[in-house]
Amino acid sequence: MTAETEEKIFETIEQAESVSDPLENLVEKAKTDPGVAFKPDVLACLADLEKEDFAQFHQLRSELKKVGVPVAKLDKAIAELNGHVRRRGPTQAEILIELAGEAELFHTPHRETWEISSLGFSDWLEHRYFKEIGSVPSPEVRKSAIRHLEARARFEAPECDVHLRVASHDGLMYVDLADDDWRAIEIGPGRWKVVENPPVRFRRAPGMLPLPEPEPGAGIEELLPFLNVSRSDAVLIAHWLINSLLPCPSYPVLVLQGEQGSAKSGTSRLLRALVDPNVVPLRALPRNERELLISAVNGHVLAFDNVSTLPEWMADALCRLATGGGFTARRLYSDRGEELFKAERPVILNGIEHFVTRQDLADRCIFITLKHIPDERRVPEEQLRAKFEGQLPRILGALLDAAVEGRGNLADVQASGLPRMADFARMAMACETALWSPGTFEKAYSDNRDEAVEAGIDADPVAAAVRALVARLRTMRTRRTTNSQDPVDGCVWDGTASDLSRDLESLRAEAGHRQAGLKDPMRSRIDFAAPRRFCASEALRLSAIASAMNARG
């Protein structure tokens, strides 16, 4: 080849237009423009690649799908270009399962927390299917895919615990803010902070509302103007709120009582909004244990409005919710299956009358009396709510500050001489130095328990009748001492169990009880634990009366 010919060849090459491969950097281009895959030259190259190297085509197709290219439409365009009937595509169920691969699957120890079958997951999966295919799957296909995913999550995926509103992990505590960013409050040694990706998993029950982002630096005094209670009762409410913000082994039941118009319902809403806000903050008492179980599954705080009486089964169930216990219920559409539930929940009850008469439940309660509100002090609820919502982040921050200090002081609190709700009392005593002077909580809680005993006596027809009997015996002793030169030693009642029953029945009306008459004392369920404290101060051995009542049993 002569030098002249070689020079002409180089000139021709330089003048030639460079032609790039349409598939080069296609995935990178599709990240910003998914429609680039549908350009005629790109489609032609993809059609050729499918015929010549199917494995390489399938790999490229998967990468395009990951960056948002609608591969179902792409497959159809390539099939039309190749001029043949497209191979059988994936079924609807297969597409749903493939789309669900974007979700992280796992399973938990309890059946109640398997949320794959929830409406939220179903809606998300259906939305992904519509974006991919342009239509919606049939209900049968959706159910089939979800059952498949449930089986995979249960038997192939890792096991994880799921929590509602509060959780603990590696010595830290977390409170779910329930906001759109799935943030949580992390409570650790000496500090609390809002974190973006908490290491624990929370679920969102229907009706849950977000907590505001707390603000540090406030004091508990900002809460007190919203509480229509005495100072000592405000102390107990503050510690109940702190306890409810933490994953604790027990939660005392908060009982709000007061006359009509004393803001019982409004206070209940306010307290729940500080811990576990909900679309429906207050509800009526459940009709059965299964309804109570459903409420506990879907809410961290349970608030029941306008309570007048508590059935025996409800009192037992609230005891288990307060200090931890299990519930079982027959699984629907099953003869042998059981639904199991074990948890502790903070509970609020409000009502006019003294409706907690069972001593075992009373021991787990904090009784709060709301004051009468004069007409000139009443403000519109909307105005009060707006003011409270403005202060809520600062009040929440003050409660968290106290919780942090309490966790640091907890080891120094002595465990001897604690009341029934020992864990609550220990945490409250550890927290109180952040809120008020030492000993404030202990005195308020002790006084509250004494008042609860007195209220229980007043509400119990047997105890009230015994109180009236003591008063009669004292009057008789006074008269005999006055009219006789011989001193009378003590007051004595003597007779059979039936005699005592008649005497107590005659005194029932004087004690202010208008319900049905007392049953035979030998068959009555009488709790002498609470009245005994009263009778000791009255210098009467109630145990002797109890023995007489059961002498013939």
C-alpha atoms as one frame of an Amber mdcrd trajectory, in Angstrom:
protein
   0.000   0.000   0.000   1.405   3.305  -1.070   1.685   6.225   1.278  -0.893
   8.130  -0.783  -3.465   5.335  -0.406  -2.886   5.049   3.327  -3.365   8.788
   3.741  -6.707   8.651   1.919  -7.883   5.831   4.209  -7.102   7.866   7.324
  -8.926  10.886   5.912 -11.976   8.760   5.184 -11.999   7.391   8.743 -11.717
  10.858  10.245 -14.552  12.140   8.077 -16.794   9.216   8.919 -19.598   9.885
  11.459 -19.070   7.993  14.669 -21.976   5.675  15.519 -22.489   4.795  19.227
 -24.156   1.675  20.572 -27.755   2.609  21.656 -27.490   0.159  24.571 -24.323
   1.759  25.940 -24.955   3.358  29.374 -28.662   2.665  28.900 -29.276   1.927
  32.581 -27.614   5.192  33.675 -29.664   7.162  31.156 -32.874   5.448  32.270
 -32.340   6.608  35.860 -33.176  10.161  34.805 -35.344   9.321  31.780 -37.174
   5.953  31.879 -38.599   6.676  28.441 -35.190   6.368  26.772 -35.704   2.604
  26.572 -38.617   3.140  24.172 -36.667   5.061  21.508 -36.813   3.239  18.143
 -33.068   2.584  17.912 -32.926   1.317  21.490 -35.971  -0.921  20.991 -34.406
  -2.381  17.832 -31.192  -3.223  19.652 -33.097  -4.729  22.572 -35.136  -6.871
  20.154 -31.928  -8.127  18.526 -30.339  -8.798  21.916 -33.371 -10.846  23.016
 -33.021 -13.093  19.939 -29.238 -13.411  20.044 -28.408 -13.527  23.765 -31.467
 -14.063  25.963 -29.473 -14.303  29.245 -27.776 -10.934  28.663 -31.125  -9.436
  27.621 -32.797 -10.675  30.807 -30.027  -9.210  32.981 -30.322  -5.833  31.243
 -34.113  -5.990  31.601 -33.804  -6.561  35.385 -31.465  -3.577  35.746 -33.853
  -1.384  33.776 -36.718  -2.473  36.008 -34.785  -1.471  39.145 -34.368   2.098
  37.872 -38.079   2.502  37.110 -38.548   1.388  33.494 -41.997  -0.247  33.045
 -40.702  -3.588  31.766 -44.166  -5.004  31.037 -44.724  -2.292  28.400 -41.156
  -2.775  27.192 -41.721  -6.520  26.690 -44.839  -5.813  24.655 -43.034  -3.297
  22.403 -40.128  -5.703  21.790 -42.519  -8.560  21.011 -44.354  -6.427  18.431
 -41.053  -5.394  16.867 -39.864  -8.975  16.599 -43.101  -9.884  14.845 -43.950
 -12.924  16.915 -46.367 -13.818  19.645 -44.770 -12.905  22.907 -43.870 -15.746
  25.202 -46.172 -16.333  28.166 -45.628 -13.550  30.626 -45.779 -13.855  34.392
 -49.170 -14.331  36.014 -50.755 -11.628  38.145 -49.816 -13.464  41.328 -46.212
 -13.830  40.155 -46.039 -10.128  39.399 -47.422  -9.269  42.856 -44.903 -11.536
  44.563 -42.063 -10.072  42.516 -43.155  -6.532  43.372 -43.368  -7.422  47.044
 -39.682  -8.252  46.900 -39.074  -4.557  47.538 -40.510  -5.029  51.045 -38.384
  -6.486  53.842 -40.145  -9.558  55.185 -39.808 -10.942  58.700 -41.912 -12.768
  61.297 -42.591 -12.232  65.000 -43.345 -14.630  67.867 -47.001 -13.571  68.012
 -49.594 -14.109  65.306 -51.268 -10.764  66.049 -48.330  -8.796  64.630 -48.213
 -10.384  61.179 -49.086  -7.312  59.198 -48.722  -8.759  55.682 -52.449  -9.425
  55.736 -53.190  -5.841  56.805 -55.051  -3.411  54.585 -52.042  -1.106  54.451
 -49.751  -3.730  52.929 -52.465  -4.826  50.498 -52.991  -1.229  49.352 -49.249
  -0.694  48.886 -48.887  -3.882  46.855 -51.909  -3.047  44.702 -50.497   0.421
  44.030 -47.159  -1.040  42.932 -48.983  -3.453  40.627 -50.966  -0.620  39.048
 -47.821   1.421  38.405 -46.164  -1.588  36.791 -49.029  -3.074  34.760 -51.579
  -0.300  34.474 -54.460  -2.309  35.938 -55.469  -3.833  39.294 -55.266  -7.541
  40.176 -58.361  -9.525  41.011 -59.178 -10.058  44.719 -58.556 -13.798  44.433
 -55.106 -13.242  42.970 -54.249 -10.675  45.637 -55.268 -13.062  48.426 -53.227
 -15.860  46.874 -50.113 -13.675  46.673 -50.524 -12.447  50.265 -50.885 -16.013
  51.581 -47.701 -16.912  49.734 -45.880 -13.937  51.266 -47.169 -14.765  54.749
 -45.753 -18.267  54.454 -42.396 -16.926  53.293 -42.273 -14.397  56.136 -43.140
 -17.027  58.728 -40.820 -19.830  57.646 -38.029 -18.212  55.607 -37.550 -14.695
  56.963 -35.841 -13.653  60.244 -37.832 -13.248  63.459 -38.278  -9.726  64.815
 -40.279  -8.186  67.657 -42.799  -5.498  66.739 -43.896  -2.814  69.186 -46.717
  -0.339  69.599 -45.724   3.247  70.524 -43.021   2.296  73.123 -40.137  -0.198
  73.046 -36.755  -1.003  74.604 -33.581  -2.240  72.923 -29.995  -2.680  74.156
 -30.557  -0.618  77.287 -32.279   2.227  75.425 -35.967   3.125  75.307 -37.898
   4.358  72.301 -41.171   6.241  71.799 -42.674   6.142  68.316 -43.536   9.629
  67.075 -45.802   7.957  64.478 -44.983  10.637  61.913 -44.568  10.211  58.166
 -40.795   9.850  58.498 -41.104   6.975  61.008 -38.957   8.788  63.564 -38.771
   7.919  67.239 -37.575   9.416  70.521 -34.537   7.586  71.898 -34.100   7.744
  75.683 -30.606   6.870  76.878 -28.243   7.597  79.784 -28.332  11.295  80.519
 -30.166  12.375  77.359 -33.017  11.910  74.923 -33.076  12.686  71.212 -35.161
  12.187  68.088 -33.688   9.540  65.751 -34.440   8.917  62.090 -34.044   5.133
  61.931 -34.676   3.470  65.296 -33.312  -0.081  65.632 -36.718  -1.347  66.830
 -39.754  -1.973  64.653 -43.018  -0.176  65.351 -46.382  -0.893  63.831 -49.061
   1.686  63.174 -52.530   0.733  64.333 -55.615   2.354  62.779 -56.387   5.724
  64.330 -52.886   6.448  65.674 -51.882  10.112  65.477 -48.338  11.526  65.577
 -46.767  13.003  68.674 -45.160  16.426  68.187 -41.399  16.695  68.200 -40.586
  17.450  71.870 -38.738  20.592  72.905 -36.215  20.551  75.773 -35.844  23.086
  78.539 -39.420  23.387  79.841 -40.706  22.658  83.347 -43.618  20.589  84.587
 -45.300  23.843  85.663 -46.444  24.282  82.061 -48.711  21.223  82.458 -50.334
  22.225  85.762 -52.654  24.991  84.431 -54.411  22.407  82.251 -55.231  20.133
  85.203 -58.333  20.857  87.272 -56.982  18.999  90.306 -55.185  19.590  93.593
 -51.406  19.895  93.754 -50.961  16.378  95.166 -53.161  14.897  92.438 -51.179
  16.815  89.802 -48.007  15.178  91.172 -49.532  11.717  90.664 -50.761  12.566
  87.151 -47.305  13.776  86.114 -45.681  10.536  87.262 -48.415   8.493  85.587
 -47.607  10.284  82.306 -43.868   9.627  82.653 -44.499   5.955  83.386 -46.831
   5.672  80.377 -44.154   7.051  78.037 -41.802   4.185  78.915 -41.953   0.431
  78.240 -42.654  -0.583  81.833 -43.604  -3.937  83.400 -46.709  -2.378  84.977
 -48.950   0.658  84.634 -51.348   1.901  87.319 -54.933   2.570  86.258 -55.742
   6.288  86.377 -59.276   6.891  87.708 -60.690  10.397  87.199 -63.728  11.197
  89.318 -65.745  14.329  89.850 -69.161  15.846  89.586 -70.834  16.640  86.303
 -69.000  19.354  84.385 -65.639  18.986  86.153 -63.753  18.339  82.867 -63.288
  14.588  83.320 -63.574  13.798  79.589 -61.489  16.799  78.569 -58.733  15.859
  81.014 -58.773  12.281  79.710 -58.297  13.538  76.134 -55.489  15.847  77.206
 -53.584  13.101  79.031 -53.865  10.647  76.176 -52.683  13.301  73.705 -49.428
  13.552  75.680 -48.659   9.839  75.374 -50.664   8.112  72.638 -52.840  10.507
  70.572 -55.631   8.858  68.634 -58.428   9.791  66.258 -60.904   8.407  68.816
 -59.241   9.179  72.178 -62.188   8.167  74.399 -64.445   5.150  74.078 -67.220
   3.441  75.966 -66.414   0.364  78.021 -66.105  -2.791  75.885 -69.009  -5.215
  76.010 -66.801  -8.262  76.448 -63.200  -9.320  76.931 -62.630  -9.815  73.208
 -63.487  -6.166  72.499 -61.121  -5.105  75.277 -58.423  -7.281  73.715 -58.912
  -5.619  70.313 -58.620  -2.172  71.932 -55.387  -3.203  73.658 -53.927  -4.578
  70.426 -54.557  -1.280  68.641 -53.720   1.284  71.310 -50.963   1.860  73.836
 -53.234   3.906  76.118 -56.862   2.844  76.689 -59.243   5.599  77.800 -62.851
   4.790  78.727 -65.387   7.539  79.210 -68.374   7.961  81.565 -67.939   4.727
  83.509 -70.692   4.030  86.025 -70.100   0.378  86.973 -67.401  -2.191  86.312
 -68.483  -5.806  85.731 -66.477  -8.467  87.535 -64.843  -9.675  84.316 -63.805
  -6.121  83.437 -62.219  -5.577  86.855 -60.252  -8.820  86.430 -59.166  -7.848
  82.911 -58.014  -4.376  83.997 -55.941  -5.973  86.749 -54.178  -8.098  84.145
 -53.615  -5.113  81.849 -52.152  -3.093  84.721 -49.590  -5.578  86.017 -49.197
  -7.926  83.068 -51.208 -10.953  82.144 -52.420 -12.991  79.240 -55.682 -13.063
  77.333 -57.004 -15.821  75.139 -59.891 -15.808  72.691 -61.170 -18.346  70.206
 -59.924 -17.630  66.732 -62.792 -16.742  64.447 -63.978 -19.472  62.068 -62.005
 -22.034  64.050 -63.003 -24.695  66.566 -59.595 -25.231  68.184 -57.495 -22.196
  67.326 -56.759 -19.586  69.971 -55.638 -15.981  69.726 -53.061 -15.242  72.431
 -52.215 -11.787  73.750 -49.923 -10.694  76.581 -49.209  -7.054  77.337 -49.425
  -4.215  79.812 -51.284  -1.027  78.957 -51.869   2.318  80.690 -55.613   2.755
  81.279 -57.728   5.854  82.019 -61.223   5.541  83.500 -63.486   8.493  84.215
 -66.905   8.722  85.817 -69.021  10.476  88.422 -69.542   7.738  90.976 -67.028
   5.574  92.808 -67.146   2.562  90.489 -63.926   0.766  91.536 -65.178  -1.469
  94.346 -62.885  -4.483  93.930 -59.940  -4.187  96.298 -57.512  -5.969  93.976
 -58.216  -3.390  91.257 -58.214  -0.478  93.732 -54.673  -1.446  94.774 -53.621
  -0.925  91.156 -55.357   2.461  90.764 -54.548   6.117  91.245 -57.722   8.004
  92.183 -57.915  11.620  91.032 -60.690  13.979  92.113 -61.487  16.837  89.751
 -62.730  20.100  91.203 -65.973  21.862  90.398 -65.485  24.491  87.681 -67.458
  27.707  88.267 -69.187  29.146  85.219 -66.985  32.252  85.210 -63.851  30.064
  84.870 -65.041  27.987  81.927 -63.377  28.526  78.526 -64.392  27.169  75.096
 -62.897  23.759  74.402 -61.488  24.909  71.063 -59.598  27.738  72.768 -58.264
  25.424  75.480 -57.208  22.823  72.912 -55.346  25.380  70.808 -53.461  26.629
  73.858 -52.613  23.091  74.946 -51.376  22.052  71.497 -49.066  25.058  71.497
 -47.568  23.956  74.815 -47.600  20.213  74.092 -44.023  19.936  72.655 -42.582
  21.688  75.714 -44.637  19.637  78.185 -43.552  16.436  76.432 -39.947  17.584
  76.642 -40.300  18.196  80.395 -41.689  14.688  80.916 -38.809  13.201  78.920
 -36.266  15.220  80.934 -37.721  13.740  84.122 -37.687  10.237  82.638 -33.990
  10.574  81.774 -33.149  11.669  85.326 -35.272   8.854  86.737 -33.404   6.221
  84.737 -30.153   7.575  86.114 -31.390   7.540  89.732 -33.311   4.266  89.628
 -30.498   2.131  91.037 -30.323   4.367  94.135 -33.995   3.904  95.098 -34.424
   1.373  97.889 -36.726  -1.530  97.044 -38.027  -2.084 100.583 -41.454  -1.014
 101.807 -42.849  -0.354  98.340 -46.619  -0.468  97.626 -48.478  -2.845  95.268
 -47.363  -1.013  92.090 -43.717  -1.240  93.140 -42.128  -0.598  89.731 -44.228
   2.520  89.212 -43.409   3.796  92.697 -39.662   3.198  92.289 -39.539   5.025
  88.959 -41.607   7.903  90.351 -39.303   8.315  93.360 -36.302   8.256  91.022
 -37.859  10.952  88.789 -39.247  13.319  91.393 -36.047  15.302  91.970 -36.380
  16.570  88.395 -39.861  17.926  89.161 -40.207  18.714  92.895 -38.586  18.186
  96.263 -37.768  14.642  97.505 -40.627  12.894  99.276 -43.357  14.785  97.377
 -44.472  11.765  95.383 -44.296   9.339  98.298 -46.575  11.522 100.455 -49.037
  12.146  97.604 -49.215   8.442  96.735 -49.625   7.368 100.382 -52.419   9.890
 100.959 -54.097   8.779  97.749 -54.097   5.144  98.835 -55.586   6.061 102.233
 -58.329   8.079 100.547 -59.007   5.160  98.205 -59.580   2.874 101.187 -62.054
   5.328 102.694 -63.850   5.689  99.370 -63.986   1.923  99.026 -65.597   1.621
 102.444 -68.193   4.245 101.561 -69.006   2.432  98.320 -69.197  -1.047  99.857
 -72.627  -1.764 101.422 -71.256  -4.245 103.960 -68.442  -1.978 105.120 -70.788
   1.010 105.304 -73.262  -1.002 107.385 -70.458  -2.100 109.726 -69.462   1.562
 110.071 -73.045   2.381 111.131 -73.024  -0.560 113.570 -69.817   0.759 115.158
 -71.442   4.190 115.549 -74.499   2.608 117.217 -72.344   0.607 119.632 -70.380
   3.728 120.551 -73.606   5.631 121.206 -74.886   2.797 123.374 -71.629   2.709
 125.316 -71.735   6.459 125.881 -75.298   6.325 127.169 -74.576   3.395 129.473
 -71.490   5.115 130.866 -73.434   8.338 131.460 -76.453   6.690 133.099 -74.600
   4.150 135.197 -72.012   4.357 137.896 -70.336   1.235 136.475 -67.833   1.867
 133.650 -68.413  -0.009 130.421 -65.314  -1.613 128.959 -65.309  -1.317 125.149
 -68.192  -1.972 122.805 -69.330  -5.517 122.265 -71.631  -7.075 119.748 -72.810
 -10.608 120.434 -75.054 -12.853 118.360 -75.267 -15.350 115.537 -74.414 -14.727
 111.913 -78.117 -14.385 111.119 -78.491 -11.816 113.895 -75.611  -9.834 112.442
 -77.167 -10.021 108.985 -80.426  -8.578 110.321 -78.628  -5.786 112.168 -76.566
  -4.837 109.139 -79.622  -4.927 106.891 -81.451  -2.545 109.215 -78.516  -0.154
 109.092 -78.041  -0.298 105.317 -80.376   2.613 104.616 -78.619   4.762 107.223
 -75.340   4.134 105.383 -76.846   5.616 102.219 -77.129   2.430 100.152 -80.346
   1.944  98.225 -79.488  -1.169  96.253 -80.906  -4.625  96.876 -80.622  -6.027
 100.401 -77.531  -7.764 101.744 -77.220 -11.449 101.083 -76.760 -14.044 103.785
 -73.327 -13.130 105.215 -72.289 -16.778 105.253 -72.617 -16.773 101.459 -71.570
 -13.191 100.726 -68.258 -12.292  99.142 -66.973  -9.736 101.629 -63.505  -8.253
 101.346 -62.362  -7.314 104.861 -58.873  -6.240 103.793 -59.735  -2.607 103.097
 -62.293  -1.998 105.895 -59.870  -3.449 108.460 -57.784  -0.255 108.335 -60.881
   1.793 109.150 -62.024  -0.536 111.911 -58.656  -0.454 113.613 -59.011   3.284
 114.035 -62.524   2.714 115.396 -61.226   0.263 118.023 -63.412  -2.547 116.734
 -62.116  -5.969 115.733 -63.718  -6.545 112.371 -62.013  -9.915 112.230 -64.202
 -10.977 115.163 -67.297  -9.999 113.199 -65.959 -11.859 110.177 -65.470 -14.943
 112.335 -68.988 -14.641 113.685 -70.398 -14.252 110.188 -68.644 -17.384 109.050
 -69.135 -19.364 112.276 -71.873 -21.443 110.729 -70.204 -21.682 107.273
